[in-house]
PDB file of C-alpha atoms and ligand atoms in Angstrom:
ATOM      1  CA  MET A   4     -20.211  -0.376   7.463  1.00 50.00           C
ATOM      2  CA  GLU A   5     -19.853   3.292   6.694  1.00 52.00           C
ATOM      3  CA  ARG A   6     -20.953   4.701   3.385  1.00 74.00           C
ATOM      4  CA  GLU A   7     -17.701   6.551   2.708  1.00 86.00           C
ATOM      5  CA  PRO A   8     -14.968   4.135   1.578  1.00 96.00           C
ATOM      6  CA  ILE A   9     -11.743   4.214   3.604  1.00 97.00           C
ATOM      7  CA  ILE A  10      -9.857   3.401   0.388  1.00 97.00           C
ATOM      8  CA  HIS A  11     -11.104   4.887  -2.870  1.00 97.00           C
ATOM      9  CA  ILE A  12      -9.279   3.906  -6.054  1.00 98.00           C
ATOM     10  CA  GLU A  13     -10.508   5.491  -9.232  1.00 97.00           C
ATOM     11  CA  ASN A  14      -9.369   4.701 -12.753  1.00 98.00           C
ATOM     12  CA  VAL A  15      -5.751   4.160 -11.744  1.00 98.00           C
ATOM     13  CA  HIS A  16      -3.187   3.514 -14.464  1.00 98.00           C
ATOM     14  CA  LYS A  17       0.445   2.636 -13.950  1.00 98.00           C
ATOM     15  CA  TRP A  18       3.147   2.069 -16.538  1.00 98.00           C
ATOM     16  CA  PHE A  19       6.612   0.645 -16.035  1.00 98.00           C
ATOM     17  CA  GLY A  20       8.202   1.885 -19.249  1.00 97.00           C
ATOM     18  CA  HIS A  21       5.961   0.302 -21.863  1.00 96.00           C
ATOM     19  CA  VAL A  22       4.485  -2.273 -19.453  1.00 97.00           C
ATOM     20  CA  HIS A  23       0.941  -1.177 -18.647  1.00 98.00           C
ATOM     21  CA  ALA A  24       0.811  -2.706 -15.162  1.00 98.00           C
ATOM     22  CA  LEU A  25      -2.499  -1.178 -13.969  1.00 98.00           C
ATOM     23  CA  ARG A  26      -5.156  -0.530 -16.599  1.00 98.00           C
ATOM     24  CA  GLY A  27      -7.903   1.540 -15.081  1.00 98.00           C
ATOM     25  CA  VAL A  28      -8.422  -0.008 -11.663  1.00 98.00           C
ATOM     26  CA  ASN A  29     -11.487   1.028  -9.654  1.00 98.00           C
ATOM     27  CA  LEU A  30     -11.954  -0.234  -6.123  1.00 98.00           C
ATOM     28  CA  ASP A  31     -13.638   0.990  -2.953  1.00 98.00           C
ATOM     29  CA  VAL A  32     -12.849  -0.649   0.364  1.00 98.00           C
ATOM     30  CA  TYR A  33     -14.990   0.104   3.401  1.00 97.00           C
ATOM     31  CA  LYS A  34     -14.000   0.372   7.040  1.00 96.00           C
ATOM     32  CA  GLY A  35     -13.773  -3.066   8.624  1.00 97.00           C
ATOM     33  CA  GLU A  36     -13.819  -4.804   5.284  1.00 97.00           C
ATOM     34  CA  VAL A  37     -11.433  -7.624   4.385  1.00 98.00           C
ATOM     35  CA  VAL A  38     -10.680  -7.864   0.669  1.00 98.00           C
ATOM     36  CA  VAL A  39      -8.603 -10.707  -0.745  1.00 98.00           C
ATOM     37  CA  ILE A  40      -6.981 -10.256  -4.151  1.00 98.00           C
ATOM     38  CA  ILE A  41      -5.954 -13.241  -6.232  1.00 97.00           C
ATOM     39  CA  GLY A  42      -4.630 -13.475  -9.759  1.00 97.00           C
ATOM     40  CA  PRO A  43      -1.770 -14.699 -11.911  1.00 96.00           C
ATOM     41  CA  SER A  44       1.816 -13.599 -11.408  1.00 96.00           C
ATOM     42  CA  GLY A  45       2.408 -10.259 -13.114  1.00 97.00           C
ATOM     43  CA  SER A  46      -1.265  -9.232 -13.040  1.00 98.00           C
ATOM     44  CA  GLY A  47      -0.550  -6.076 -10.996  1.00 98.00           C
ATOM     45  CA  LYS A  48      -1.536  -7.165  -7.480  1.00 98.00           C
ATOM     46  CA  SER A  49       1.636  -5.925  -5.769  1.00 98.00           C
ATOM     47  CA  THR A  50       1.668  -2.754  -7.819  1.00 98.00           C
ATOM     48  CA  LEU A  51      -1.889  -1.978  -6.743  1.00 98.00           C
ATOM     49  CA  LEU A  52      -1.079  -2.493  -3.047  1.00 98.00           C
ATOM     50  CA  ARG A  53       2.067  -0.405  -3.384  1.00 97.00           C
ATOM     51  CA  CYS A  54       0.099   2.413  -5.000  1.00 96.00           C
ATOM     52  CA  ILE A  55      -2.260   2.510  -2.003  1.00 95.00           C
ATOM     53  CA  ASN A  56       0.536   3.667   0.303  1.00 90.00           C
ATOM     54  CA  ARG A  57       2.564   5.216  -2.499  1.00 90.00           C
ATOM     55  CA  LEU A  58       5.539   2.950  -2.354  1.00 93.00           C
ATOM     56  CA  GLU A  59       4.816   3.219  -6.074  1.00 94.00           C
ATOM     57  CA  GLU A  60       3.635   6.263  -7.971  1.00 94.00           C
ATOM     58  CA  PHE A  61       0.783   5.918 -10.413  1.00 96.00           C
ATOM     59  CA  ASP A  62       0.383   7.779 -13.690  1.00 97.00           C
ATOM     60  CA  GLU A  63      -3.342   8.418 -13.944  1.00 97.00           C
ATOM     61  CA  GLY A  64      -6.403   8.315 -11.759  1.00 97.00           C
ATOM     62  CA  LYS A  65      -6.785   8.968  -8.064  1.00 95.00           C
ATOM     63  CA  ILE A  66      -6.481   7.239  -4.735  1.00 95.00           C
ATOM     64  CA  ILE A  67      -7.995   8.623  -1.552  1.00 95.00           C
ATOM     65  CA  VAL A  68      -7.152   6.928   1.744  1.00 95.00           C
ATOM     66  CA  ASP A  69      -9.214   7.816   4.814  1.00 93.00           C
ATOM     67  CA  GLY A  70     -10.228  11.068   3.181  1.00 92.00           C
ATOM     68  CA  ILE A  71      -6.650  12.017   2.253  1.00 91.00           C
ATOM     69  CA  PRO A  72      -5.834  12.241  -1.479  1.00 90.00           C
ATOM     70  CA  LEU A  73      -2.373  10.932  -2.393  1.00 85.00           C
ATOM     71  CA  ASP A  74      -1.367  14.137  -4.110  1.00 85.00           C
ATOM     72  CA  SER A  75       1.307  15.870  -2.021  1.00 88.00           C
ATOM     73  CA  ALA A  76       4.389  14.738  -0.105  1.00 88.00           C
ATOM     74  CA  GLU A  77       2.726  15.801   3.125  1.00 89.00           C
ATOM     75  CA  ASN A  78      -0.415  13.799   2.396  1.00 89.00           C
ATOM     76  CA  ILE A  79       1.587  10.773   1.303  1.00 89.00           C
ATOM     77  CA  ASN A  80       3.427  10.782   4.626  1.00 88.00           C
ATOM     78  CA  ALA A  81       0.147  11.146   6.482  1.00 88.00           C
ATOM     79  CA  VAL A  82      -1.300   8.162   4.645  1.00 89.00           C
ATOM     80  CA  ARG A  83       1.794   6.029   5.226  1.00 88.00           C
ATOM     81  CA  THR A  84       1.442   6.412   8.969  1.00 88.00           C
ATOM     82  CA  GLU A  85      -2.163   5.129   8.757  1.00 92.00           C
ATOM     83  CA  VAL A  86      -1.440   2.143   6.511  1.00 96.00           C
ATOM     84  CA  GLY A  87       0.583  -0.857   7.683  1.00 96.00           C
ATOM     85  CA  MET A  88       2.131  -3.193   5.162  1.00 96.00           C
ATOM     86  CA  VAL A  89       3.412  -6.743   5.445  1.00 97.00           C
ATOM     87  CA  PHE A  90       5.476  -8.230   2.629  1.00 96.00           C
ATOM     88  CA  GLN A  91       6.345 -11.692   1.436  1.00 95.00           C
ATOM     89  CA  GLN A  92       9.879 -11.119   2.715  1.00 94.00           C
ATOM     90  CA  PHE A  93       9.622 -10.074   6.331  1.00 91.00           C
ATOM     91  CA  ASN A  94      12.142  -7.207   6.042  1.00 92.00           C
ATOM     92  CA  LEU A  95      13.053  -7.178   9.724  1.00 97.00           C
ATOM     93  CA  PHE A  96      16.238  -5.341  10.656  1.00 97.00           C
ATOM     94  CA  PRO A  97      18.718  -8.191  11.260  1.00 97.00           C
ATOM     95  CA  HIS A  98      20.917  -6.259  13.690  1.00 98.00           C
ATOM     96  CA  LEU A  99      18.001  -5.335  15.990  1.00 98.00           C
ATOM     97  CA  THR A 100      16.218  -7.607  18.446  1.00 98.00           C
ATOM     98  CA  VAL A 101      12.565  -8.433  17.962  1.00 98.00           C
ATOM     99  CA  LEU A 102      11.633  -5.872  20.596  1.00 98.00           C
ATOM    100  CA  GLU A 103      13.830  -3.193  18.992  1.00 98.00           C
ATOM    101  CA  ASN A 104      12.343  -3.955  15.571  1.00 98.00           C
ATOM    102  CA  ILE A 105       8.860  -3.325  16.936  1.00 98.00           C
ATOM    103  CA  CYS A 106       9.903  -0.178  18.827  1.00 98.00           C
ATOM    104  CA  LEU A 107      11.925   1.641  16.162  1.00 96.00           C
ATOM    105  CA  ALA A 108       9.180   3.289  14.123  1.00 94.00           C
ATOM    106  CA  GLN A 109       7.083   3.873  17.232  1.00 94.00           C
ATOM    107  CA  ARG A 110       9.948   5.936  18.665  1.00 95.00           C
ATOM    108  CA  ILE A 111      10.751   7.836  15.456  1.00 94.00           C
ATOM    109  CA  VAL A 112       7.347   8.319  13.833  1.00 92.00           C
ATOM    110  CA  ARG A 113       4.977   8.177  16.801  1.00 94.00           C
ATOM    111  CA  LYS A 114       7.557   9.812  19.139  1.00 95.00           C
ATOM    112  CA  ARG A 115       6.782   7.364  21.922  1.00 96.00           C
ATOM    113  CA  LYS A 116       9.059   7.079  24.925  1.00 97.00           C
ATOM    114  CA  LYS A 117      11.098   3.894  25.252  1.00 97.00           C
ATOM    115  CA  GLU A 118       9.007   2.435  28.087  1.00 97.00           C
ATOM    116  CA  GLU A 119       5.741   3.099  26.308  1.00 98.00           C
ATOM    117  CA  ALA A 120       6.977   1.690  23.002  1.00 98.00           C
ATOM    118  CA  GLU A 121       8.282  -1.434  24.737  1.00 98.00           C
ATOM    119  CA  ALA A 122       5.024  -1.966  26.608  1.00 98.00           C
ATOM    120  CA  ILE A 123       3.097  -1.760  23.326  1.00 98.00           C
ATOM    121  CA  ALA A 124       5.605  -4.084  21.644  1.00 98.00           C
ATOM    122  CA  MET A 125       5.240  -6.681  24.393  1.00 98.00           C
ATOM    123  CA  GLU A 126       1.479  -6.516  24.236  1.00 98.00           C
ATOM    124  CA  LEU A 127       1.618  -7.098  20.467  1.00 98.00           C
ATOM    125  CA  LEU A 128       4.104  -9.944  20.842  1.00 98.00           C
ATOM    126  CA  ARG A 129       1.632 -11.614  23.197  1.00 98.00           C
ATOM    127  CA  LYS A 130      -1.084 -11.023  20.633  1.00 97.00           C
ATOM    128  CA  VAL A 131       0.911 -12.769  17.890  1.00 97.00           C
ATOM    129  CA  GLY A 132       1.889 -15.522  20.311  1.00 97.00           C
ATOM    130  CA  ILE A 133       5.661 -15.072  20.758  1.00 98.00           C
ATOM    131  CA  PRO A 134       6.363 -12.815  23.792  1.00 98.00           C
ATOM    132  CA  GLU A 135       9.277 -15.106  24.727  1.00 98.00           C
ATOM    133  CA  LYS A 136      11.137 -14.033  21.557  1.00 98.00           C
ATOM    134  CA  ALA A 137      11.370 -10.340  22.498  1.00 98.00           C
ATOM    135  CA  HIS A 138      15.125 -10.379  23.057  1.00 98.00           C
ATOM    136  CA  ASN A 139      16.056 -12.679  20.202  1.00 98.00           C
ATOM    137  CA  TYR A 140      17.380 -11.558  16.820  1.00 98.00           C
ATOM    138  CA  PRO A 141      15.379 -12.258  13.642  1.00 98.00           C
ATOM    139  CA  ALA A 142      17.838 -14.936  12.455  1.00 97.00           C
ATOM    140  CA  GLN A 143      17.046 -16.930  15.619  1.00 98.00           C
ATOM    141  CA  LEU A 144      13.364 -17.142  14.671  1.00 97.00           C
ATOM    142  CA  SER A 145      11.533 -19.372  12.208  1.00 97.00           C
ATOM    143  CA  GLY A 146      10.009 -17.776   9.115  1.00 97.00           C
ATOM    144  CA  GLY A 147       6.533 -17.945  10.606  1.00 97.00           C
ATOM    145  CA  GLN A 148       7.735 -16.261  13.785  1.00 98.00           C
ATOM    146  CA  GLN A 149       9.541 -13.558  11.800  1.00 98.00           C
ATOM    147  CA  GLN A 150       6.404 -12.850   9.827  1.00 97.00           C
ATOM    148  CA  ARG A 151       4.412 -12.565  13.054  1.00 98.00           C
ATOM    149  CA  VAL A 152       6.982 -10.035  14.295  1.00 98.00           C
ATOM    150  CA  ALA A 153       6.567  -8.105  11.039  1.00 98.00           C
ATOM    151  CA  ILE A 154       2.800  -8.026  11.631  1.00 98.00           C
ATOM    152  CA  ALA A 155       3.324  -6.871  15.231  1.00 98.00           C
ATOM    153  CA  ARG A 156       5.702  -4.168  14.007  1.00 97.00           C
ATOM    154  CA  ALA A 157       3.117  -2.871  11.547  1.00 97.00           C
ATOM    155  CA  LEU A 158       0.359  -2.968  14.183  1.00 98.00           C
ATOM    156  CA  ALA A 159       2.501  -0.982  16.627  1.00 97.00           C
ATOM    157  CA  MET A 160       1.858   2.092  14.491  1.00 96.00           C
ATOM    158  CA  ASN A 161      -1.906   1.787  15.114  1.00 96.00           C
ATOM    159  CA  PRO A 162      -2.718   1.576  11.420  1.00 97.00           C
ATOM    160  CA  LYS A 163      -6.277   2.038  10.221  1.00 96.00           C
ATOM    161  CA  ILE A 164      -5.606  -0.245   7.274  1.00 97.00           C
ATOM    162  CA  MET A 165      -3.344  -3.269   6.859  1.00 98.00           C
ATOM    163  CA  LEU A 166      -2.028  -4.360   3.462  1.00 98.00           C
ATOM    164  CA  PHE A 167      -0.604  -7.863   3.085  1.00 98.00           C
ATOM    165  CA  ASP A 168       1.329  -8.881  -0.027  1.00 98.00           C
ATOM    166  CA  GLU A 169       1.561 -12.681  -0.200  1.00 98.00           C
ATOM    167  CA  PRO A 170       2.468 -12.851   3.493  1.00 98.00           C
ATOM    168  CA  THR A 171       2.757 -16.643   3.584  1.00 98.00           C
ATOM    169  CA  SER A 172       4.283 -17.465   0.220  1.00 96.00           C
ATOM    170  CA  ALA A 173       7.882 -17.445   1.483  1.00 95.00           C
ATOM    171  CA  LEU A 174       7.025 -19.754   4.391  1.00 96.00           C
ATOM    172  CA  ASP A 175       7.464 -23.466   4.827  1.00 95.00           C
ATOM    173  CA  PRO A 176       4.039 -25.133   4.691  1.00 94.00           C
ATOM    174  CA  GLU A 177       3.916 -25.960   8.400  1.00 95.00           C
ATOM    175  CA  MET A 178       4.288 -22.262   9.281  1.00 96.00           C
ATOM    176  CA  ILE A 179       1.585 -20.871   7.062  1.00 97.00           C
ATOM    177  CA  GLN A 180      -1.339 -21.479   9.398  1.00 97.00           C
ATOM    178  CA  GLU A 181       0.192 -19.695  12.395  1.00 97.00           C
ATOM    179  CA  VAL A 182       0.473 -16.524  10.309  1.00 98.00           C
ATOM    180  CA  LEU A 183      -3.001 -16.915   8.804  1.00 98.00           C
ATOM    181  CA  ASP A 184      -4.414 -17.376  12.324  1.00 98.00           C
ATOM    182  CA  VAL A 185      -2.953 -14.025  13.395  1.00 98.00           C
ATOM    183  CA  MET A 186      -4.463 -12.418  10.295  1.00 98.00           C
ATOM    184  CA  LEU A 187      -7.818 -14.079  10.885  1.00 98.00           C
ATOM    185  CA  ASN A 188      -7.900 -12.714  14.434  1.00 97.00           C
ATOM    186  CA  LEU A 189      -7.135  -9.246  13.130  1.00 98.00           C
ATOM    187  CA  ALA A 190      -9.942  -9.544  10.610  1.00 97.00           C
ATOM    188  CA  ARG A 191     -12.357 -10.618  13.348  1.00 96.00           C
ATOM    189  CA  GLU A 192     -11.354  -7.607  15.423  1.00 97.00           C
ATOM    190  CA  GLY A 193     -12.549  -5.427  12.566  1.00 97.00           C
ATOM    191  CA  MET A 194      -9.282  -4.339  10.960  1.00 98.00           C
ATOM    192  CA  THR A 195      -9.649  -3.084   7.398  1.00 98.00           C
ATOM    193  CA  MET A 196      -7.438  -5.391   5.348  1.00 98.00           C
ATOM    194  CA  VAL A 197      -6.423  -5.790   1.725  1.00 98.00           C
ATOM    195  CA  VAL A 198      -4.690  -9.120   1.325  1.00 98.00           C
ATOM    196  CA  VAL A 199      -2.989 -10.509  -1.758  1.00 98.00           C
ATOM    197  CA  SER A 200      -2.974 -14.246  -1.093  1.00 97.00           C
ATOM    198  CA  HIS A 201      -3.821 -17.512  -2.743  1.00 96.00           C
ATOM    199  CA  GLU A 202      -4.713 -19.119   0.587  1.00 96.00           C
ATOM    200  CA  ILE A 203      -8.282 -19.842  -0.402  1.00 95.00           C
ATOM    201  CA  GLY A 204      -9.166 -21.239   3.038  1.00 96.00           C
ATOM    202  CA  PHE A 205      -8.191 -17.933   4.602  1.00 97.00           C
ATOM    203  CA  ALA A 206     -10.139 -16.004   1.985  1.00 97.00           C
ATOM    204  CA  ARG A 207     -13.248 -18.070   2.639  1.00 97.00           C
ATOM    205  CA  ALA A 208     -12.937 -17.649   6.405  1.00 97.00           C
ATOM    206  CA  ALA A 209     -11.941 -13.986   6.581  1.00 97.00           C
ATOM    207  CA  ALA A 210     -12.813 -12.094   3.414  1.00 98.00           C
ATOM    208  CA  HIS A 211     -15.955 -10.143   2.743  1.00 98.00           C
ATOM    209  CA  ARG A 212     -14.955  -9.822  -0.885  1.00 98.00           C
ATOM    210  CA  ALA A 213     -12.603 -11.673  -3.190  1.00 98.00           C
ATOM    211  CA  ILE A 214     -11.189 -10.088  -6.312  1.00 98.00           C
ATOM    212  CA  LEU A 215      -9.553 -11.599  -9.356  1.00 98.00           C
ATOM    213  CA  MET A 216      -6.988  -9.426 -11.101  1.00 98.00           C
ATOM    214  CA  ASP A 217      -5.624 -10.234 -14.534  1.00 97.00           C
ATOM    215  CA  GLU A 218      -3.500  -8.142 -16.863  1.00 97.00           C
ATOM    216  CA  GLY A 219      -3.724  -5.023 -14.703  1.00 98.00           C
ATOM    217  CA  GLN A 220      -7.476  -5.088 -14.308  1.00 98.00           C
ATOM    218  CA  ILE A 221     -10.064  -6.259 -11.829  1.00 98.00           C
ATOM    219  CA  VAL A 222     -11.811  -8.996 -13.773  1.00 97.00           C
ATOM    220  CA  GLU A 223     -14.329 -10.108 -11.183  1.00 97.00           C
ATOM    221  CA  GLU A 224     -15.256  -9.370  -7.588  1.00 97.00           C
ATOM    222  CA  ALA A 225     -17.716 -11.215  -5.388  1.00 97.00           C
ATOM    223  CA  PRO A 226     -18.138 -12.689  -1.917  1.00 97.00           C
ATOM    224  CA  PRO A 227     -15.527 -15.470  -1.665  1.00 97.00           C
ATOM    225  CA  ASP A 228     -18.019 -18.319  -1.796  1.00 95.00           C
ATOM    226  CA  ILE A 229     -19.395 -17.022  -5.049  1.00 96.00           C
ATOM    227  CA  LEU A 230     -16.045 -16.159  -6.622  1.00 97.00           C
ATOM    228  CA  PHE A 231     -14.522 -19.537  -5.740  1.00 96.00           C
ATOM    229  CA  ASN A 232     -17.541 -21.787  -6.302  1.00 95.00           C
ATOM    230  CA  ASN A 233     -19.378 -20.084  -9.067  1.00 95.00           C
ATOM    231  CA  PRO A 234     -17.223 -17.557 -10.941  1.00 96.00           C
ATOM    232  CA  ARG A 235     -18.813 -15.704 -13.800  1.00 96.00           C
ATOM    233  CA  HIS A 236     -15.743 -15.099 -15.924  1.00 95.00           C
ATOM    234  CA  GLU A 237     -13.763 -17.604 -17.908  1.00 95.00           C
ATOM    235  CA  ARG A 238     -10.489 -15.983 -16.781  1.00 95.00           C
ATOM    236  CA  THR A 239     -11.478 -16.516 -13.130  1.00 95.00           C
ATOM    237  CA  ARG A 240     -12.334 -20.151 -13.819  1.00 95.00           C
ATOM    238  CA  ALA A 241      -9.058 -20.695 -15.643  1.00 94.00           C
ATOM    239  CA  PHE A 242      -7.060 -19.195 -12.790  1.00 95.00           C
ATOM    240  CA  LEU A 243      -8.950 -21.053 -10.060  1.00 94.00           C
ATOM    241  CA  SER A 244      -8.431 -24.371 -11.810  1.00 93.00           C
ATOM    242  CA  LYS A 245      -4.699 -23.831 -11.198  1.00 90.00           C
ATOM    243  CA  VAL A 246      -4.810 -22.808  -7.528  1.00 86.00           C
ATOM    244  CA  LEU A 247      -7.717 -24.805  -6.062  1.00 79.00           C
TER     245      LEU A 247
HETATM  246  P1  LIG B 318       1.862  -9.375  -9.300  1.00 81.42           P
HETATM  247  O1  LIG B 318       2.103  -8.848  -7.929  1.00 81.42           O
HETATM  248  O2  LIG B 318       0.421  -9.590  -9.608  1.00 81.42           O
HETATM  249  O3  LIG B 318       2.670 -10.598  -9.595  1.00 81.42           O
HETATM  250  P2  LIG B 318       3.217  -6.965 -10.145  1.00 81.42           P
HETATM  251  O4  LIG B 318       2.373  -5.865  -9.648  1.00 81.42           O
HETATM  252  O5  LIG B 318       4.437  -7.285  -9.376  1.00 81.42           O
HETATM  253  O6  LIG B 318       2.332  -8.267 -10.350  1.00 81.42           O
HETATM  254  O7  LIG B 318       3.681  -6.640 -11.628  1.00 81.42           O
HETATM  255  C1  LIG B 318       2.787  -6.196 -12.638  1.00 81.42           C
HETATM  256  C2  LIG B 318       3.569  -5.937 -13.922  1.00 81.42           C
HETATM  257  O8  LIG B 318       4.437  -4.837 -13.717  1.00 81.42           O
HETATM  258  C3  LIG B 318       4.456  -7.101 -14.360  1.00 81.42           C
HETATM  259  O9  LIG B 318       4.483  -7.119 -15.757  1.00 81.42           O
HETATM  260  C4  LIG B 318       5.794  -6.726 -13.789  1.00 81.42           C
HETATM  261  O10 LIG B 318       6.833  -7.315 -14.546  1.00 81.42           O
HETATM  262  C5  LIG B 318       5.784  -5.223 -13.916  1.00 81.42           C
HETATM  263  N1  LIG B 318       6.601  -4.572 -12.877  1.00 81.42           N
HETATM  264  C6  LIG B 318       6.361  -4.581 -11.544  1.00 81.42           C
HETATM  265  N2  LIG B 318       7.279  -3.854 -10.874  1.00 81.42           N
HETATM  266  C7  LIG B 318       8.124  -3.367 -11.808  1.00 81.42           C
HETATM  267  C8  LIG B 318       9.289  -2.541 -11.765  1.00 81.42           C
HETATM  268  N3  LIG B 318       9.740  -2.038 -10.602  1.00 81.42           N
HETATM  269  N4  LIG B 318       9.890  -2.241 -12.928  1.00 81.42           N
HETATM  270  C9  LIG B 318       9.423  -2.707 -14.098  1.00 81.42           C
HETATM  271  N5  LIG B 318       8.339  -3.492 -14.216  1.00 81.42           N
HETATM  272  C10 LIG B 318       7.688  -3.828 -13.103  1.00 81.42           C
HETATM  273 MG1  LIG B 319       3.220  -9.628  -6.363  1.00 81.42          MG
END
């Protein structure tokens, strides 16, 4: 792994009115690293992810992504094209086919020609295991399939970093593994990933580091085996006793 972090988060604070959602978060993520973030609802996990690609502004501190500080509109746009994000809700465009969903941003942002964008989309659909769904609409797919399309759509932009915010928590139990398998493959290919998820099996298999957030702070970080088996902090133990 390189010395220079691909994501550098330094003393970041974020308020929503009087809610102090992030209270001095520091985190470095290195190229090829997979970091899983766990923690109670409301602890600031989504806010932190959203600050990394500036879907959310922060009030204090700094974030540098791949050498680019998030401090001007131009830089924020540059960072957004390097960072893919997958949400709990798949957010596919319902009136576009699967193929069109995966091609849209490629055409507009990457300025790819139709044929090229479609070839990339098909390759990614094969990668996530559903090439036969290319001409279907999102509503004709299961939740797990829709989430795999959302992952393919993000990957079509050739991101350097992928952020996942509880990607399997809206799915029926029998569909969770197919999405985690796609993510695990990505991790094994060396994608830099920050994943908010309470799928401890995935964290153990894929993560280099697991982090517990609570009340807007990183409470503890360690390799997953250590964080899950032998946490140092009482707050980590208390949280794990609810999810394990
Ligand atoms: P998590 O993802 O860990 O459940 P969030 O990052 O969503 O936590 O939220 C952290 C805190 O910020 C919570 O207290 C939440 O209510 C608050 N919050 C998040 N988004 C907003 C918003 N858009 N407006 C006001 N408060 C918000
Ligand atoms: Mg959240």
